[in-house]
Tab-separated table of C-alpha atoms in Angstrom:
chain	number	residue	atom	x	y	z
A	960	UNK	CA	41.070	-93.303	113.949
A	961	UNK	CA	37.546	-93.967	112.975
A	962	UNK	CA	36.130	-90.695	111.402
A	963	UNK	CA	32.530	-89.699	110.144
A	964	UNK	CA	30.977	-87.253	108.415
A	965	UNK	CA	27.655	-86.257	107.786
A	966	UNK	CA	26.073	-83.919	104.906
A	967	UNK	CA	24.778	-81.612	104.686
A	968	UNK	CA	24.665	-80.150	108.143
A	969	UNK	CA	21.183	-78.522	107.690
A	970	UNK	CA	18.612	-79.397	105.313
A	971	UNK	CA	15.056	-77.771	105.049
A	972	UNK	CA	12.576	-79.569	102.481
A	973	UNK	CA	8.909	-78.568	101.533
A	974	UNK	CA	6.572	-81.197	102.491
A	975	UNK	CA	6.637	-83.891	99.861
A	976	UNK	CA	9.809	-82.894	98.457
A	977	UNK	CA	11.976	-86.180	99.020
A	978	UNK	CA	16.237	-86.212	99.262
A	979	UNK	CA	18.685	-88.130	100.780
A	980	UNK	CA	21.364	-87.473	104.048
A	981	UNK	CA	25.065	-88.691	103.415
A	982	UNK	CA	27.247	-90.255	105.663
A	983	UNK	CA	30.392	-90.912	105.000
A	984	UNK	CA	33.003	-92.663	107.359
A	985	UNK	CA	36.695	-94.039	107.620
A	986	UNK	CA	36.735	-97.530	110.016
A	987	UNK	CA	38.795	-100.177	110.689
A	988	UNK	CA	36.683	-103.190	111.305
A	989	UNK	CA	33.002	-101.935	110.809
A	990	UNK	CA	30.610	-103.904	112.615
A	991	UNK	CA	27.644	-101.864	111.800
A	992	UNK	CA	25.953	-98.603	110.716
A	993	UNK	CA	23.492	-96.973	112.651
A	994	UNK	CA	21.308	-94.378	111.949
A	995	UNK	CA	19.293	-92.337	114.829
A	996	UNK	CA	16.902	-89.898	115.075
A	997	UNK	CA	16.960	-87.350	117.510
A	998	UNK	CA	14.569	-84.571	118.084
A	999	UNK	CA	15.331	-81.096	120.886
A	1000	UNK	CA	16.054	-82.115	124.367
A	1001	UNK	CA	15.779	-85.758	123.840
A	1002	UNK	CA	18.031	-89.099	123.517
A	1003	UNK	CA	18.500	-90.473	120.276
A	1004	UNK	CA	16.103	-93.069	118.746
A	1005	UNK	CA	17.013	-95.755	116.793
A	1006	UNK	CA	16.207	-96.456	113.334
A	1007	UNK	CA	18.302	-98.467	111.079
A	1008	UNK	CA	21.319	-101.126	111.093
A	1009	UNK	CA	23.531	-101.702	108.376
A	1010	UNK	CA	25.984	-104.303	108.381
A	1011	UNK	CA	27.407	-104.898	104.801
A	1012	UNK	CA	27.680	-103.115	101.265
A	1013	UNK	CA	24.601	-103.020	99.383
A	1014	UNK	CA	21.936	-103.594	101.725
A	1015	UNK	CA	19.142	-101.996	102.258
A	1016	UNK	CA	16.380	-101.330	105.194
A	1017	UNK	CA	13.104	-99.191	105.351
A	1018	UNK	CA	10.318	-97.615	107.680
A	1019	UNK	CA	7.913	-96.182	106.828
A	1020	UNK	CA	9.267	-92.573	104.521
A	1021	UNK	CA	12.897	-93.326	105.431
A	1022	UNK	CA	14.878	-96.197	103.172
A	1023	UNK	CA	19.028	-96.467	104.404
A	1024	UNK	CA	21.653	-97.798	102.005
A	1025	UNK	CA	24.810	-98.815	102.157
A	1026	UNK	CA	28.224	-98.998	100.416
A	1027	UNK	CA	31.601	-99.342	101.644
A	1028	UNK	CA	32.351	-95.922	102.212
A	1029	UNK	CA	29.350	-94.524	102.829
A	1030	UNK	CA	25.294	-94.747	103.571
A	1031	UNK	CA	22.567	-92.574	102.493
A	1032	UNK	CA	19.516	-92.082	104.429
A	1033	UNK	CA	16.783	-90.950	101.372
A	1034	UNK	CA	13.285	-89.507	102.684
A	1035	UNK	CA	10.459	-90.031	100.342
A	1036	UNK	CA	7.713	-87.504	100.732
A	1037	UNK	CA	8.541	-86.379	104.099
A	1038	UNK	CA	6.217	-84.831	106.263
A	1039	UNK	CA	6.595	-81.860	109.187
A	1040	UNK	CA	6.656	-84.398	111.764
A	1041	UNK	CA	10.052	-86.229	110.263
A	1042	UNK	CA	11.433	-82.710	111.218
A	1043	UNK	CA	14.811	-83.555	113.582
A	1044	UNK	CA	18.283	-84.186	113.740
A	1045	UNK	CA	19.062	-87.530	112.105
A	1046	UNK	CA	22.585	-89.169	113.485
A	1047	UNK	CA	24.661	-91.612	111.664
A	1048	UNK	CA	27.575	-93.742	113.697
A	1049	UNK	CA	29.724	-96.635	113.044
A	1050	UNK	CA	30.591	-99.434	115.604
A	1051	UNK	CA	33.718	-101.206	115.859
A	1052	UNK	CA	35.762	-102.870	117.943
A	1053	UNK	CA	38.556	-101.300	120.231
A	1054	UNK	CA	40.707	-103.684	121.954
A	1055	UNK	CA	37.325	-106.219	123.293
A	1056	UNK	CA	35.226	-103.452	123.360
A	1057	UNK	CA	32.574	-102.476	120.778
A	1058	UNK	CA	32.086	-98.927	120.202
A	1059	UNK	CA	30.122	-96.455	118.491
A	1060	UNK	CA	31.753	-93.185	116.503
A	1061	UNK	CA	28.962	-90.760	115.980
A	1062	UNK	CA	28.834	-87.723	112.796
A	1063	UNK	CA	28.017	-84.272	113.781
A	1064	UNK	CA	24.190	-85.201	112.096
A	1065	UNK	CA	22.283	-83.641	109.763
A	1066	UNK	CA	19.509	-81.278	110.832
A	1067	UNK	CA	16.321	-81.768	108.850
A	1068	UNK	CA	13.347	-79.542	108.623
A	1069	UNK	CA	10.455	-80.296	106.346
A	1070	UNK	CA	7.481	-76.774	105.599
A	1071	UNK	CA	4.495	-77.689	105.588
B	628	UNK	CA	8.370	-101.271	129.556
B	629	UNK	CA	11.843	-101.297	129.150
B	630	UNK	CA	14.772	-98.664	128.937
B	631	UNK	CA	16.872	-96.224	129.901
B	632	UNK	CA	16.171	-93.889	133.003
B	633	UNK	CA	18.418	-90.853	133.653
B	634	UNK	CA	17.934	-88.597	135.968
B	635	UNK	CA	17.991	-85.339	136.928
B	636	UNK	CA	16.736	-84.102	133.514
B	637	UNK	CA	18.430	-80.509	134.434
B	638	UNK	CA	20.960	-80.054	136.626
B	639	UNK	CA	22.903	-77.280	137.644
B	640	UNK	CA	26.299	-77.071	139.460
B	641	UNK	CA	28.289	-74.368	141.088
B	642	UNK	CA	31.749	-73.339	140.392
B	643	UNK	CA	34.308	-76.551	142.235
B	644	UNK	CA	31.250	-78.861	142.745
B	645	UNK	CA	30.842	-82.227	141.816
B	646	UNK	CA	27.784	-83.668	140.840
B	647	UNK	CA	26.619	-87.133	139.684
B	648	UNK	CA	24.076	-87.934	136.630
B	649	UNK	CA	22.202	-90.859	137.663
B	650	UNK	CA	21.821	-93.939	134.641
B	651	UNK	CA	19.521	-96.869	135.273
B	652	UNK	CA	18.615	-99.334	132.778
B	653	UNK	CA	16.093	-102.677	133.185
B	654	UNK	CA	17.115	-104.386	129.551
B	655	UNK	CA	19.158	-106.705	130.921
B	656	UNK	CA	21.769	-104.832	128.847
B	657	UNK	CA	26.099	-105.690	129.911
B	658	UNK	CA	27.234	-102.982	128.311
B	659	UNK	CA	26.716	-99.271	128.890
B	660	UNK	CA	27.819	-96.261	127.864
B	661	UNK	CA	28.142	-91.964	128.554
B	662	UNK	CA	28.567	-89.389	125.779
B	663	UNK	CA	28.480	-85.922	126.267
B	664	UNK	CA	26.780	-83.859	122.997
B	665	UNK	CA	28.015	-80.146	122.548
B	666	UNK	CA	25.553	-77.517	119.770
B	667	UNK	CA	27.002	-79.101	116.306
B	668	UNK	CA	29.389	-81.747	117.597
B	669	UNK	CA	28.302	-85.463	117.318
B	670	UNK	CA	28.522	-87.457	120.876
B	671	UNK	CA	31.486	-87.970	122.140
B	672	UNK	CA	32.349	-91.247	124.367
B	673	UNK	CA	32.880	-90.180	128.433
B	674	UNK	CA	33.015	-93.946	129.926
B	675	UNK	CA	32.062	-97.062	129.034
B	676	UNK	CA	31.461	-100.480	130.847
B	677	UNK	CA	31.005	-104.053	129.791
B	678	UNK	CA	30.021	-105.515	132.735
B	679	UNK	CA	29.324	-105.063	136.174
B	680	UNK	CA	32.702	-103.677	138.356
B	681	UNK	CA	34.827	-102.855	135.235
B	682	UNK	CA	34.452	-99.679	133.137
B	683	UNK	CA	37.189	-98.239	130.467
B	684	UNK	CA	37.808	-95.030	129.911
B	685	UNK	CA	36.604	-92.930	126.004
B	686	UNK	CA	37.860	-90.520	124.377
B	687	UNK	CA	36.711	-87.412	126.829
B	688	UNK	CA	37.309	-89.064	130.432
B	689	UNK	CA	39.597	-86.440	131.761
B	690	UNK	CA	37.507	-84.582	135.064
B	691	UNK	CA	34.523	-87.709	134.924
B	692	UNK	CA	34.461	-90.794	136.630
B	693	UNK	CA	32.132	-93.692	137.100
B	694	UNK	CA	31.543	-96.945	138.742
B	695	UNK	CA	29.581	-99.943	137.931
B	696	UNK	CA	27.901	-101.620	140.945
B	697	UNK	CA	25.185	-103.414	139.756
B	698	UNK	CA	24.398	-104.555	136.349
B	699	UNK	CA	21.114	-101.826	136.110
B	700	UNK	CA	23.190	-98.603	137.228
B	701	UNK	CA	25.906	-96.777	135.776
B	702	UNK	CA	26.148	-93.122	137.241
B	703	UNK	CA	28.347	-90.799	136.086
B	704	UNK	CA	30.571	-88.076	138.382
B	705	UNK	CA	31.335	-84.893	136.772
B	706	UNK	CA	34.079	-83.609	139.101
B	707	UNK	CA	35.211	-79.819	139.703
B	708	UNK	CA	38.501	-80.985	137.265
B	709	UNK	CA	36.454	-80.672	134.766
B	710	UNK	CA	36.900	-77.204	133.009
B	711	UNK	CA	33.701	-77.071	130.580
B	712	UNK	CA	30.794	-79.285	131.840
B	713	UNK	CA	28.330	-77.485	130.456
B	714	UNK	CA	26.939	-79.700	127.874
B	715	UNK	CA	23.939	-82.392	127.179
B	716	UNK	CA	24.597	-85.830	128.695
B	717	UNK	CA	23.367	-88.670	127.354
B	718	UNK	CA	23.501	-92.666	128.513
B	719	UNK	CA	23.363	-95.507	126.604
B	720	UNK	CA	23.024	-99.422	126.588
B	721	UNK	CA	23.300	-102.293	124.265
B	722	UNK	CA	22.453	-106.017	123.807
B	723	UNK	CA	24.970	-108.270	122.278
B	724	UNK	CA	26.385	-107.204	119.331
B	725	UNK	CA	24.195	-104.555	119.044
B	726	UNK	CA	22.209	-105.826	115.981
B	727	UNK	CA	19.037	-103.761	117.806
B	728	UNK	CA	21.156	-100.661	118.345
B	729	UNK	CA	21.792	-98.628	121.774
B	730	UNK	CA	19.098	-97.895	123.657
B	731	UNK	CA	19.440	-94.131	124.958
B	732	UNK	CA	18.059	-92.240	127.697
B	733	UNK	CA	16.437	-89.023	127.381
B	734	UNK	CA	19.393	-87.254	128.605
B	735	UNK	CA	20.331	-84.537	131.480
B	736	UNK	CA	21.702	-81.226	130.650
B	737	UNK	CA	24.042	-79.596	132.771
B	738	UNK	CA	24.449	-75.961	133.553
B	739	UNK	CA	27.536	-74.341	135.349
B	740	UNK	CA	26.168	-71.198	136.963
């Protein structure tokens, strides 16, 4: 059973103070990390795929990673407005079907 | 611009009512998708569909059920067998392999008063 799990489950930072979300999973067959952001009362946005140890993407504050157990999501000088609940999932494949396992996420608030 | 359209974006239903969350997408997306998000639980997979007049069932189908008409619509029935629908409902599509993620909508939340 595919399994992941996010840390920690709440995080508040003072503006400009950077640090990194975990997300560690269990998969058979990954065929991609995702990472989403979602803020109150809204769908998840997408931010980042990541489809094989060691690489790397970036916008803007945010920079994922990834390794073969696990992905960090590091903020760099976050601001109030990167203030949300960032998601982390892995897709596989179930029978033909390909599927996404989300984590709990991570709630994130940055003081300004 | 493209994406995801659900509708109602709050619903509420009475005690042995069903009620149906509406999904439309106009990405040209095959596959589709409903989770249902709970306070502090990640989604959880309702349905799912790969093309148009087949769907498969996730891990939380028990008291839902779907169809899959036309490539653009996927609604979702939340039936009276379902014990705890109170929740946030949220529909998703992707393209391909889903190098470009799932597209979500902006999700419906359901109230059992």
């Amino acid at each position: 059973e595919d399994q992941v799990t996010q840390s920690p489950e709440a995080l508040r930072l003072q503006e400009g103070e950077s640090s990194s979300l975990n997300c560690s999973y269990t998969v058979s067959g990954l065929r991609g990390l995702f990472w989403y952001r979602q803020d109150p009362g809204k769908g998840p946005e997408f931010l980042f795929t990541l489809y094989s140890a060691g690489e790397e993407k970036e916008k803007e504050r945010l920079k994922a990673t990834l390794t073969k157990k696990e992905s960090f999501l590091h903020i760099t000088a976050p601001k109030p407005e990167d203030s949300a609940t960032y998601l982390c999932a892995v897709q596989a494949v179930r029978g033909s079907a390909r599927q996404l396992t989300f984590g709990s996420g991570t709630q994130l608030t940055v003081l300004p | 611009d493209g994406g995801i359209t659900q509708s109602p974006k709050y619903l509420f239903r009475k005690e042995g009512q069903n009620v149906t969350l509406s999904c439309e997408q106009n990405l040209n997306h095959d596959a589709m998708y409903w989770y249902r998000q709970d306070p502090g639980q990640g989604l959880r997979l309702i349905y799912y569909s790969q093309i148009v007049n087949d769907f498969q069932k996730g891990d939380i189908a028990e008291g839902y059920s779907v169809s899959r008409e036309k490539k653009e619509s996927f609604p979702l029935t939340v039936t009276s067998a379902q014990k705890n629908p109170t929740a946030f409902y949220l529909c998703a599509s992707r393209d391909g392999q889903g190098r470009l993620g799932y597209t979500f909508g902006s999700g419906t939340r359901l109230t059992v008063v």
